[in-house]
CSV table of C-alpha atoms in Angstrom, one decimal:
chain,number,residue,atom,x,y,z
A,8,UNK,CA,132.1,97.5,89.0
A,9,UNK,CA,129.8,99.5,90.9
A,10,UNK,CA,130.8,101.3,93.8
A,11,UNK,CA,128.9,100.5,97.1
A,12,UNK,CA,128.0,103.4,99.7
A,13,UNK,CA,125.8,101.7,101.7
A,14,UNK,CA,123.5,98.5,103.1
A,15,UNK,CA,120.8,99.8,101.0
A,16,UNK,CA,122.5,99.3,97.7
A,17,UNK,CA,124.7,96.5,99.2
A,18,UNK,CA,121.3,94.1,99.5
A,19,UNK,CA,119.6,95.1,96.1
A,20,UNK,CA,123.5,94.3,94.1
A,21,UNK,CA,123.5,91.5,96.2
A,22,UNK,CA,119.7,90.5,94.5
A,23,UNK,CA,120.7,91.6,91.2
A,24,UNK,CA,123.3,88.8,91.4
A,25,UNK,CA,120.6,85.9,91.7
A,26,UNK,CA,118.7,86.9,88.6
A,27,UNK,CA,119.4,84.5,85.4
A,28,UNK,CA,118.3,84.6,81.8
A,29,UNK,CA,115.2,84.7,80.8
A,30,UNK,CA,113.5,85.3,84.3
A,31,UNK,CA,110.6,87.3,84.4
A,32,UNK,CA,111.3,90.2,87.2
A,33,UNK,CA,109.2,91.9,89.7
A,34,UNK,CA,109.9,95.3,90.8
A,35,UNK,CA,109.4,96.7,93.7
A,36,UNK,CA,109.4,100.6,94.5
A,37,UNK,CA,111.4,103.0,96.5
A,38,UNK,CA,115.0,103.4,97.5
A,39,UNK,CA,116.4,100.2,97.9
A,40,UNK,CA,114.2,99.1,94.9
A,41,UNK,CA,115.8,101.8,92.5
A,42,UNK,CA,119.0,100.7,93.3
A,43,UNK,CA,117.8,97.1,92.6
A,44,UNK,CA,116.9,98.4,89.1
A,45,UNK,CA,120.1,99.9,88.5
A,46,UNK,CA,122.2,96.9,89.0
A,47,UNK,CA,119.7,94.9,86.7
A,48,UNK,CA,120.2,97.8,84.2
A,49,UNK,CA,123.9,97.3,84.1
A,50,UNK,CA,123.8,93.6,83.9
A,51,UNK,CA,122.1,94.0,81.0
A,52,UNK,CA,124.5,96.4,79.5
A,53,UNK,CA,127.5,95.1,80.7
A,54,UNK,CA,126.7,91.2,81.0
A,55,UNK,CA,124.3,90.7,78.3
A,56,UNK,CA,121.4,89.5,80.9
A,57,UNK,CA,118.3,89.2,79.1
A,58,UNK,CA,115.0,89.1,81.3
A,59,UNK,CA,111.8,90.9,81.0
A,60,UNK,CA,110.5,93.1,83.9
A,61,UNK,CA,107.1,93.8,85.7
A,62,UNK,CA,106.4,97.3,87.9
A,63,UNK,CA,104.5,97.7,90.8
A,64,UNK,CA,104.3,101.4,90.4
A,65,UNK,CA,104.6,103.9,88.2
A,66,UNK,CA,107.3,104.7,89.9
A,67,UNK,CA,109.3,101.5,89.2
A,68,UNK,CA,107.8,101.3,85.6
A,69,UNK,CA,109.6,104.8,85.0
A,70,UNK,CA,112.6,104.1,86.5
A,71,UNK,CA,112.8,100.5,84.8
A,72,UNK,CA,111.8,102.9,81.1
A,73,UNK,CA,114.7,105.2,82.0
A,74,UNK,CA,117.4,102.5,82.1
A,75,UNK,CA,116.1,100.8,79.2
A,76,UNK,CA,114.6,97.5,80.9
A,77,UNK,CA,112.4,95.6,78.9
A,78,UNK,CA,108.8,95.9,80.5
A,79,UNK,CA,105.2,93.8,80.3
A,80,UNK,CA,101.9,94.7,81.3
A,81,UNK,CA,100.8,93.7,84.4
A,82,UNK,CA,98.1,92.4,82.7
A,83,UNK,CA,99.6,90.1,80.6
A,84,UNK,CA,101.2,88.4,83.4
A,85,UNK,CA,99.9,85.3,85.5
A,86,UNK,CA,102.9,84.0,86.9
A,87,UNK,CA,106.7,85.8,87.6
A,88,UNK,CA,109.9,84.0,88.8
A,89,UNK,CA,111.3,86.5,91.2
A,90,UNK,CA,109.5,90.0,92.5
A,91,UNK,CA,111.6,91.9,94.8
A,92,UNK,CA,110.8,94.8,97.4
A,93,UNK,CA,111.4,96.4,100.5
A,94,UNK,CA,109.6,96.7,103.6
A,95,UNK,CA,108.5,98.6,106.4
A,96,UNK,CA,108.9,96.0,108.9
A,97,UNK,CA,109.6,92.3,109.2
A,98,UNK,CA,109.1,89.4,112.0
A,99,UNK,CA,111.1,86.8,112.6
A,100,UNK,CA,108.9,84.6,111.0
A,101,UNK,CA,109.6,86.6,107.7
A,102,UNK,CA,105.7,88.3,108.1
A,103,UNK,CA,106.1,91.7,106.2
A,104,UNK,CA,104.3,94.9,106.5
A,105,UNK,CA,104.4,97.2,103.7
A,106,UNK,CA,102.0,99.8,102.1
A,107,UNK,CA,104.0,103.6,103.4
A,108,UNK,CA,103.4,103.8,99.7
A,109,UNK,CA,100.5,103.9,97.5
A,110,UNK,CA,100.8,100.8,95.4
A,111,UNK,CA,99.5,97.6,98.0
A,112,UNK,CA,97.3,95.9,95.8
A,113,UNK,CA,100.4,95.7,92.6
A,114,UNK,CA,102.9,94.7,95.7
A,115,UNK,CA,100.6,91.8,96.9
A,116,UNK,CA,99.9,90.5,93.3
A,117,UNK,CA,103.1,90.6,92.5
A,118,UNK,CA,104.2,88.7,95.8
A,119,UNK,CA,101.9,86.1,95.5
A,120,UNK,CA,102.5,85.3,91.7
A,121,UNK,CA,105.7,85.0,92.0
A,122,UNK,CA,108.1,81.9,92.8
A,123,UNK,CA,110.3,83.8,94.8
A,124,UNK,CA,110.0,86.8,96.9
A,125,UNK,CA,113.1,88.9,97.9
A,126,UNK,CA,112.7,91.0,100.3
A,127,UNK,CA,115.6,93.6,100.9
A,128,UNK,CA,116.1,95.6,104.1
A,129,UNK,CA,118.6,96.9,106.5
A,130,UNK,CA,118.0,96.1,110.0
A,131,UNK,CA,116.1,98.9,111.4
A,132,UNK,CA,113.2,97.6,109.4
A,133,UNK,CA,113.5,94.5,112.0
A,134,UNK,CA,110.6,94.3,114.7
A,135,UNK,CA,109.0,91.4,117.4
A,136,UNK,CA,105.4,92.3,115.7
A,137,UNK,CA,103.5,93.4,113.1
A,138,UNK,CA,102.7,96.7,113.7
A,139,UNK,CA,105.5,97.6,116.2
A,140,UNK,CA,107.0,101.1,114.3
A,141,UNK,CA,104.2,102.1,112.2
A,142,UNK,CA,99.9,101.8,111.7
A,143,UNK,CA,98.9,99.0,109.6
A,144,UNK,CA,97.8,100.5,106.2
A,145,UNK,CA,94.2,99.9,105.0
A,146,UNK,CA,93.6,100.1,101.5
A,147,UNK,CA,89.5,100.9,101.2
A,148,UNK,CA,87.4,101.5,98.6
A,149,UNK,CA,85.7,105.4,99.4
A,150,UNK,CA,82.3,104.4,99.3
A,151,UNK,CA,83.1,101.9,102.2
A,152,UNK,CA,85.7,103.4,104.5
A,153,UNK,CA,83.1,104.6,107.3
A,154,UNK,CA,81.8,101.2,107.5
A,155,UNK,CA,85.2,99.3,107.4
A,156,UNK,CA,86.4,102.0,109.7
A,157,UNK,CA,83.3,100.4,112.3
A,158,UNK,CA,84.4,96.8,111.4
A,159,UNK,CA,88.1,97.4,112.4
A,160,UNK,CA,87.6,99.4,115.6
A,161,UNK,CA,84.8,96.4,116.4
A,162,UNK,CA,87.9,94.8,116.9
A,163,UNK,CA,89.9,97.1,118.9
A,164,UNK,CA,91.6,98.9,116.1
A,165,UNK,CA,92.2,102.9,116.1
A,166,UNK,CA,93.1,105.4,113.8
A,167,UNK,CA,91.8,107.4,110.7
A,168,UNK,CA,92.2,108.4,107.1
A,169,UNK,CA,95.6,109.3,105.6
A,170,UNK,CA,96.4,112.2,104.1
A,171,UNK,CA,98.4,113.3,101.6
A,172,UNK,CA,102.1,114.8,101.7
A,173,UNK,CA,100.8,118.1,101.6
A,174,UNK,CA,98.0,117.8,104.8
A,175,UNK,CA,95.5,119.5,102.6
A,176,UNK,CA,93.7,116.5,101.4
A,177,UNK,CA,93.2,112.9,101.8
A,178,UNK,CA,96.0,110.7,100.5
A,179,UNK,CA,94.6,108.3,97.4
A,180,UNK,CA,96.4,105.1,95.9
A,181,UNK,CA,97.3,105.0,92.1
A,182,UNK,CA,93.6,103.2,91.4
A,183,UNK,CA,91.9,105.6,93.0
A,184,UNK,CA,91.3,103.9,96.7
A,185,UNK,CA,91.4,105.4,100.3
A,186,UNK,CA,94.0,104.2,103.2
A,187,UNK,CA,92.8,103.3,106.7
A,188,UNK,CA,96.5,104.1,109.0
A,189,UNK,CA,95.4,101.4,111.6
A,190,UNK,CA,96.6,100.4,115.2
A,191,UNK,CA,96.0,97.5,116.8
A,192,UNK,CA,96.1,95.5,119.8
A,193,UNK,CA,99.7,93.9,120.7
A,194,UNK,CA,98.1,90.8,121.7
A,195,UNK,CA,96.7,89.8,118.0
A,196,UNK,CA,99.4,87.9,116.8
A,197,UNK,CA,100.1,88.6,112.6
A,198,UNK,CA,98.1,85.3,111.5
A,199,UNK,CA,95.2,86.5,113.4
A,200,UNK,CA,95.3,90.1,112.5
A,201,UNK,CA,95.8,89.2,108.6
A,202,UNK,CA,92.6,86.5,108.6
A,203,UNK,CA,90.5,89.6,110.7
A,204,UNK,CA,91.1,92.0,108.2
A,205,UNK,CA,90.4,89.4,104.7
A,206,UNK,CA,87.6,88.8,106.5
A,207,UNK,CA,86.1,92.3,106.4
A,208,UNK,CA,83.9,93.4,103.3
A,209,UNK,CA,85.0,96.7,101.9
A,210,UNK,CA,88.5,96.7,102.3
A,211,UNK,CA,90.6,96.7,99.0
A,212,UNK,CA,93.9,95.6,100.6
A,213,UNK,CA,95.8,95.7,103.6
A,214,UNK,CA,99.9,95.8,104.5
A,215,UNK,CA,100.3,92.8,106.4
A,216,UNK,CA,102.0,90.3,103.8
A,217,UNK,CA,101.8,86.7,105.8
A,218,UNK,CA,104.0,83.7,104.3
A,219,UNK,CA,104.8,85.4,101.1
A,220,UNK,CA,108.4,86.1,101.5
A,221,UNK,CA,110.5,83.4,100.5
A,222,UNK,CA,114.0,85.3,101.5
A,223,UNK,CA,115.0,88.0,103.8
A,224,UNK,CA,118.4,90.0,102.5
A,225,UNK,CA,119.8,91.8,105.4
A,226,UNK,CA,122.2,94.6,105.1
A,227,UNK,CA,124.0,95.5,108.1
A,228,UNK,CA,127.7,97.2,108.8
A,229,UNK,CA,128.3,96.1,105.0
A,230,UNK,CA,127.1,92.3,105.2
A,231,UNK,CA,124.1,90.6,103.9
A,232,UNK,CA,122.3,88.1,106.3
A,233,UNK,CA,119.9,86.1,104.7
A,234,UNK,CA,117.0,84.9,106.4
């Protein structure tokens, strides 16, 4: 039985119990996604669960190769049966942003090709809007980020290039891509703000995920409330 130290792990064990045989897994990447993969991982050692898994990151992939999951190409895959991930901040109406990371256009694939989407979280990640705690991330291709960069502050947006942990450079996504660390105005509701940006030629991929959560898991004081 594996010990629980806190809402992080609490929500991902509390995950791990929905998956059956035979699924075909999405995984997310970061904290609360690792310790998703380590309850799968001793599921499979200690309950016999068979189930093949997906990564979102080379992150994930390595974790999920360390704990001897059972992994498929990304490429090979047109449809999943569960992907689960964090998130930087959710809505009422279950609208997600993520993209902190480096790995939006994986996360959104996987999101949209999957029957269900999990989406784990303690409840600081919580918010009234899109956009409340942190810049909507940009995901642009590097011979188009000055003119995307017009397009979005046509609309009111401001902001810049991210760079990397180190402040020395310009931060670039695992398929080579530039991110845009936009803010926007509080009046464009999340509906609105995700069709303004799909709209926009040049742009690879944004953070706003809009009806593609099918659950919420909650952690909170050590129980999980399910939206």
């Amino acid at each position: 039985m594996t010990q629980i130290i806190n809402d992080k792990q609490a929500v991902a064990i509390h995950a791990a119990k929905l998956v059956e045989d035979d699924m075909l897994i999405g995984l997310g990447t970061g904290s609360t996604a690792n310790y998703f993969i380590e309850e799968l991982a001793r599921r499979k050692k200690e309950e016999n669960l068979q189930f093949a898994t997906v990564a979102s990151s080379t992150v994930s992939m390595i974790k999920a190769q360390q704990l001897g999951l059972d992994l498929v190409a990304m490429e090979h895959v047109r449809q999943l049966d569960l992907y689960v991930d964090g998130a930087d901040e959710v809505t009422e109406d279950l609208t997600l942003l993520k993209g902190r990371g480096f790995d939006l256009v994986k996360e959104k694939l996987l999101a949209a090709a999957s029957e269900q989407f999990y989406v784990l979280i303690d409840d600081s990640k919580t918010v009234s809007r899109i956009g409340e705690n942190y810049p909507i991330p940009v995901e642009v291709a590097p011979f188009s980020w000055q003119m995307v960069l017009r397009s979005l502050q046509q609309i009111g947006a401001t902001g810049d290039l991210r760079s990397n942990s180190n402040g020395d450079g310009l931060a670039i996504t695992s398929h080579g891509s530039l991110v845009l660390d936009m803010v926007f105005d509080s009046s464009l509701d999340a509906d609105d703000l995700n069709s303004e940006l799909n709209r926009i030629p040049g742009i690879v991929e944004h953070g706003i995920f809009y009806q593609l959560a099918s659950h919420v898991f909650m952690g909170k004081d050590g129980e999980i409330i399910e939206r």
